[in-house]
Coordinates of C-alpha atoms and ligand atoms in Angstrom, one line a residue:
M622 CA -22.0 -10.1 3.5
Y623 CA -19.6 -9.7 0.6
D624 CA -18.6 -12.1 -2.2
T625 CA -15.3 -13.7 -2.5
V626 CA -13.1 -12.0 -5.2
R627 CA -10.2 -13.1 -7.2
F628 CA -7.3 -10.7 -7.2
A629 CA -3.7 -11.2 -8.3
G630 CA -4.2 -14.9 -8.5
L631 CA -5.6 -15.0 -5.0
E632 CA -9.0 -15.8 -3.7
I633 CA -9.9 -13.2 -1.1
K634 CA -13.0 -13.4 1.1
N635 CA -14.1 -9.8 0.3
P636 CA -12.8 -6.9 -1.8
F637 CA -11.5 -4.8 1.1
I638 CA -7.8 -4.6 1.9
A639 CA -6.1 -2.8 4.8
A640 CA -3.3 -0.6 3.4
S641 CA 0.3 -0.9 4.2
G642 CA 1.4 1.4 7.0
C643 CA -2.1 2.2 8.2
F644 CA -2.8 -1.0 10.2
G645 CA 0.4 -1.7 12.0
Y646 CA 1.9 -5.2 11.4
G647 CA -1.7 -6.4 10.8
W648 CA -2.2 -8.7 13.8
E649 CA -2.5 -6.2 16.7
F650 CA -6.3 -6.1 16.6
P651 CA -7.3 -9.6 15.3
A652 CA -11.0 -9.0 15.5
L653 CA -10.6 -6.0 13.2
S654 CA -8.1 -7.6 10.8
E655 CA -10.2 -10.6 10.1
K656 CA -13.0 -8.4 8.7
F657 CA -10.7 -7.5 5.7
G658 CA -10.3 -9.7 2.7
A659 CA -6.6 -9.2 3.0
V660 CA -4.2 -7.2 5.2
V661 CA -1.0 -5.7 3.9
A662 CA 1.5 -5.4 6.7
K663 CA 3.6 -2.2 6.9
T664 CA 6.6 -2.1 4.5
I665 CA 9.5 -4.2 5.7
T666 CA 13.1 -3.6 4.9
V667 CA 16.1 -5.9 5.5
K668 CA 17.5 -3.8 8.4
P669 CA 15.3 -2.2 11.1
R670 CA 14.6 1.5 10.4
E671 CA 13.8 4.1 13.0
G672 CA 12.1 6.4 10.4
N673 CA 12.2 10.2 10.6
S674 CA 12.2 12.1 13.8
P675 CA 9.0 13.9 14.7
P676 CA 6.9 15.6 13.5
R677 CA 5.8 12.7 11.2
I678 CA 2.1 13.0 10.7
F679 CA 0.2 16.2 9.9
E680 CA -3.5 16.5 9.6
V681 CA -4.5 18.9 6.8
P682 CA -8.1 19.7 5.7
G683 CA -9.2 16.7 3.7
G684 CA -6.2 14.5 4.2
V685 CA -3.0 13.5 6.0
I686 CA 0.6 14.3 5.1
N687 CA 3.0 11.7 6.6
R688 CA 6.8 11.5 6.7
V689 CA 7.1 8.4 8.8
G690 CA 10.1 7.3 6.7
L691 CA 9.4 3.5 6.6
Q692 CA 9.9 2.9 10.3
N693 CA 9.9 -0.9 10.8
C694 CA 11.4 -3.6 12.9
G695 CA 13.4 -5.2 10.0
L696 CA 13.1 -8.5 8.2
K697 CA 14.4 -10.9 10.9
N698 CA 12.2 -9.4 13.7
F699 CA 9.2 -9.3 11.4
A700 CA 9.6 -12.9 10.3
E701 CA 10.1 -14.2 13.8
K702 CA 7.8 -12.0 15.9
H703 CA 5.0 -10.5 13.8
L704 CA 4.4 -12.8 10.8
P705 CA 3.5 -15.9 12.9
R706 CA 0.8 -13.8 14.7
L707 CA -0.5 -12.3 11.5
K708 CA -0.8 -15.8 9.9
K709 CA -3.0 -17.0 12.7
I710 CA -5.7 -14.4 11.7
G711 CA -8.4 -15.6 9.3
T712 CA -7.4 -13.2 6.5
T713 CA -5.1 -13.2 3.5
V714 CA -1.6 -12.1 4.4
I715 CA 0.2 -9.7 2.0
V716 CA 3.5 -8.2 3.1
S717 CA 4.9 -5.0 1.6
I718 CA 8.6 -4.9 1.1
F719 CA 11.3 -2.3 0.0
G720 CA 14.9 -3.0 -1.0
E721 CA 17.6 -0.5 -1.6
N722 CA 19.3 -2.7 -4.1
F723 CA 18.7 -6.1 -5.9
R724 CA 20.4 -8.0 -3.1
Q725 CA 18.1 -6.6 -0.5
W726 CA 14.9 -7.2 -2.6
A727 CA 16.1 -10.8 -3.1
E728 CA 16.7 -11.4 0.6
L729 CA 13.2 -10.0 1.4
I730 CA 11.6 -12.3 -1.2
G731 CA 13.6 -15.3 -0.2
T732 CA 12.8 -15.1 3.5
L733 CA 9.1 -14.2 3.1
E734 CA 7.7 -15.9 0.0
K735 CA 6.9 -19.2 1.5
E736 CA 5.1 -17.6 4.4
V737 CA 2.8 -15.1 2.7
A738 CA 0.0 -15.2 0.1
A739 CA 1.5 -12.4 -1.9
L740 CA 4.2 -9.8 -1.8
E741 CA 3.6 -6.1 -2.4
L742 CA 6.6 -4.2 -3.8
N743 CA 6.7 -0.7 -2.5
L744 CA 8.0 1.1 -5.7
S745 CA 6.7 4.5 -4.8
C746 CA 7.5 5.6 -1.3
P747 CA 7.9 9.4 -1.2
N748 CA 9.4 9.4 2.3
L749 CA 12.9 8.3 1.4
N750 CA 15.8 10.5 0.3
K751 CA 16.3 8.2 -2.7
Q752 CA 14.3 8.9 -5.8
I753 CA 10.9 7.2 -6.1
L754 CA 11.5 4.1 -8.2
T755 CA 8.5 4.6 -10.5
K756 CA 9.9 7.9 -11.6
N757 CA 12.3 5.8 -13.7
P758 CA 10.0 3.3 -15.4
E759 CA 12.7 1.5 -17.3
K760 CA 14.9 0.9 -14.2
C761 CA 11.8 -0.1 -12.2
G762 CA 10.8 -2.5 -14.9
N763 CA 14.3 -4.1 -15.0
I764 CA 14.2 -4.6 -11.2
V765 CA 10.7 -6.2 -11.4
E766 CA 11.8 -8.5 -14.2
K767 CA 14.6 -9.8 -12.1
L768 CA 12.5 -10.2 -9.0
R769 CA 9.8 -12.1 -11.0
K770 CA 12.3 -14.9 -11.6
L771 CA 12.8 -15.3 -7.8
T772 CA 9.3 -16.5 -6.9
D773 CA 6.0 -18.0 -8.1
K774 CA 4.0 -16.1 -5.5
P775 CA 1.9 -13.2 -6.7
L776 CA 3.8 -9.9 -6.9
I777 CA 1.8 -6.8 -6.5
A778 CA 3.4 -3.4 -7.5
K779 CA 2.5 -0.3 -5.5
I780 CA 2.7 2.8 -7.7
N781 CA 1.5 6.3 -7.3
A782 CA -1.1 8.2 -9.2
V783 CA 1.1 11.0 -10.5
D784 CA 4.2 9.3 -12.1
S785 CA 2.8 8.1 -15.5
P786 CA 0.6 5.4 -13.8
A787 CA -0.8 3.9 -17.1
A788 CA 2.6 3.6 -18.8
V789 CA 4.2 2.2 -15.6
S790 CA 1.4 -0.3 -15.0
S791 CA 1.5 -1.8 -18.5
L792 CA 5.3 -1.9 -18.4
L793 CA 5.3 -3.7 -15.0
S794 CA 2.5 -6.0 -16.1
D795 CA 4.6 -7.0 -19.2
R796 CA 7.5 -7.7 -16.9
G797 CA 5.5 -10.1 -14.8
I798 CA 3.6 -8.2 -12.1
D799 CA 0.3 -9.8 -11.1
A800 CA -1.5 -6.7 -9.9
I801 CA -1.2 -2.9 -9.3
V802 CA -2.0 -0.9 -6.2
C803 CA -2.7 2.7 -7.1
S804 CA -1.9 4.8 -5.2
N805 CA 0.8 5.3 -2.6
T806 CA 0.8 8.8 -1.0
I807 CA 1.5 11.6 -3.4
P808 CA 4.6 13.8 -2.8
A809 CA 3.7 16.9 -0.8
R810 CA 5.1 19.6 1.4
V811 CA 3.8 21.2 4.6
E812 CA 5.0 24.2 6.6
L813 CA 5.1 24.0 10.4
N814 CA 6.7 26.7 12.6
G815 CA 8.5 28.2 9.6
R816 CA 10.0 24.9 8.5
I817 CA 9.1 23.1 5.3
Y818 CA 8.7 19.3 5.6
K819 CA 8.4 16.9 2.6
G820 CA 6.0 14.0 3.0
G821 CA 3.3 12.1 1.2
L822 CA -0.3 13.2 1.0
S823 CA -3.2 10.7 1.5
G824 CA -6.9 10.8 2.2
R825 CA -9.9 12.2 0.3
L826 CA -7.8 15.0 -1.3
I827 CA -6.0 12.5 -3.5
K828 CA -9.2 10.6 -4.6
N829 CA -9.6 12.5 -7.9
F830 CA -6.0 12.0 -8.9
V831 CA -6.3 8.3 -8.2
L832 CA -9.6 7.9 -10.0
K833 CA -8.0 9.5 -13.1
A834 CA -5.0 7.3 -12.9
I835 CA -7.1 4.2 -12.6
R836 CA -9.2 5.1 -15.6
E837 CA -6.0 5.6 -17.6
I838 CA -4.5 2.3 -16.4
R839 CA -7.6 0.4 -17.2
K840 CA -7.8 1.9 -20.7
K841 CA -4.3 0.6 -21.4
S842 CA -4.2 -2.7 -19.7
D843 CA -6.1 -5.6 -18.2
V844 CA -3.9 -5.8 -15.1
P845 CA -5.9 -6.3 -11.9
I846 CA -6.1 -3.0 -10.0
A847 CA -6.5 -2.3 -6.3
A848 CA -7.8 1.2 -5.8
C849 CA -6.2 3.1 -2.9
G850 CA -6.9 6.8 -2.2
G851 CA -9.4 8.4 0.1
I852 CA -11.8 5.5 0.4
R853 CA -14.2 6.1 3.3
G854 CA -17.6 4.9 2.1
L855 CA -19.6 3.0 -0.5
K856 CA -19.7 6.0 -2.9
D857 CA -15.9 5.8 -3.2
V858 CA -16.0 2.1 -3.8
D859 CA -18.6 2.6 -6.5
D860 CA -16.6 5.4 -8.2
Y861 CA -13.5 3.3 -8.2
R862 CA -15.3 0.2 -9.5
K863 CA -16.7 2.2 -12.4
A864 CA -13.2 3.5 -13.1
G865 CA -12.0 -0.1 -13.5
A866 CA -10.7 -1.2 -10.0
D867 CA -11.2 -4.8 -8.8
V868 CA -10.5 -4.4 -5.1
F869 CA -10.5 -1.5 -2.6
V870 CA -7.7 -0.6 -0.2
L871 CA -8.5 1.4 2.9
G872 CA -5.6 3.6 4.1
S873 CA -5.5 6.7 6.3
V874 CA -9.2 6.4 7.2
L875 CA -8.0 3.5 9.4
L876 CA -6.0 5.8 11.6
R877 CA -9.3 7.3 12.7
Q878 CA -11.7 4.4 12.2
P879 CA -9.9 1.1 12.4
D880 CA -13.3 -0.6 12.8
I881 CA -14.7 1.0 9.6
L882 CA -15.9 -2.4 8.1
P883 CA -18.6 -3.1 7.1
L884 CA -18.6 0.1 5.1
E885 CA -22.4 0.2 5.1
K886 CA -22.4 1.2 8.7
N887 CA -19.9 4.1 8.2
I888 CA -21.5 7.2 9.6
D889 CA -18.4 9.3 9.3
S890 CA -18.1 9.4 5.6
E891 CA -18.3 13.2 5.5
G892 CA -15.7 13.6 8.3
D893 CA -13.1 16.3 7.7
I894 CA -9.8 14.6 8.6
V895 CA -9.6 11.8 6.1
Ligands
FMN2177 C1 0.9 7.1 8.3 C2 1.0 6.4 7.0 C3 2.0 5.4 6.8 C4 2.1 4.7 5.6 N1 3.1 3.8 5.4 C5 3.2 3.1 4.2 C6 4.1 2.1 4.1 O1 4.8 1.7 5.0 N2 4.1 1.4 2.9 C7 3.3 1.8 1.8 O2 3.3 1.1 0.8 N3 2.4 2.8 2.0 C8 2.3 3.4 3.2 N4 1.3 4.4 3.3 C9 0.4 4.7 2.2 C10 -0.9 4.0 2.3 O3 -0.7 2.6 2.3 C11 -1.8 4.4 1.2 O4 -1.2 4.1 -0.1 C12 -2.1 6.0 1.1 O5 -2.3 6.4 2.4 C13 -3.3 6.3 0.2 O6 -4.5 5.8 0.7 P1 -5.5 6.6 1.6 O7 -5.8 7.9 0.8 O8 -6.7 5.8 1.7 O9 -4.9 7.0 2.9 C14 1.2 5.1 4.5 C15 0.2 6.0 4.7 C16 0.1 6.7 6.0 C17 -1.0 7.7 6.2

């Protein structure tokens, strides 16, 4: 139904990608995973992480605020238990990774690079106590430059739409990144029972921020761009394509409609939640 596309040096069978964190480890529902051109497994860290204690996901009108906190089973468990299952599915396998320091990034790349089509560097997670890496472009660029030397596999940088996306994208592209995913969730706060929680906002509320960011990135650079922010239907895809995006990443919509592909059949594109 869709044409094969080239993205980040990869040939993928269609331009739709399942976003990190919104589709489990990517293999749990093989019949759904294989409809995507590529699946990005949830962000993996060297050590297992339990993530934040509940509440972790809040529905707000037009979006979702999450503070999951990078819950994941850790590199060893992922490589032994999940990755072999994911690789059996007929889709391109991309794994998202996050390191707290260079040694951890290097360990993640060293263990995974031979097993995956590409690695996505999560440089913009708002759910950690540490500062978002892309807030400090020079530091972020230095890390990426060192990581580039560790692998020939495509490296994709996940940034957000609000921290100087155009400047960050061209800097990272100069330091060897093969493609940009814009956007991660956008830092947000939500009040529940008198308590304020910090989290990341996703869904259709962020689409206009992401569109603007992608236009700006495209004006400044030729780097391949994966649009990610509130995509639910063909109109969104069209808007992002016109802004300069090459491929389209489906995120929190998958929490509600994991079987959304093919998008032509989506009857829920005006739904309130995502
Ligand atoms: C519950 C949840 C968990 C997420 N976990 C991750 C994650 O582990 N790594 C990551 O890079 N992005 C994560 N994201 C962000 C999504 O991949 C995506 O960038 C974001 O939701 C924006 O796309 P959307 O508006 O289509 O949801 C998560 C989002 C949600 C809603």
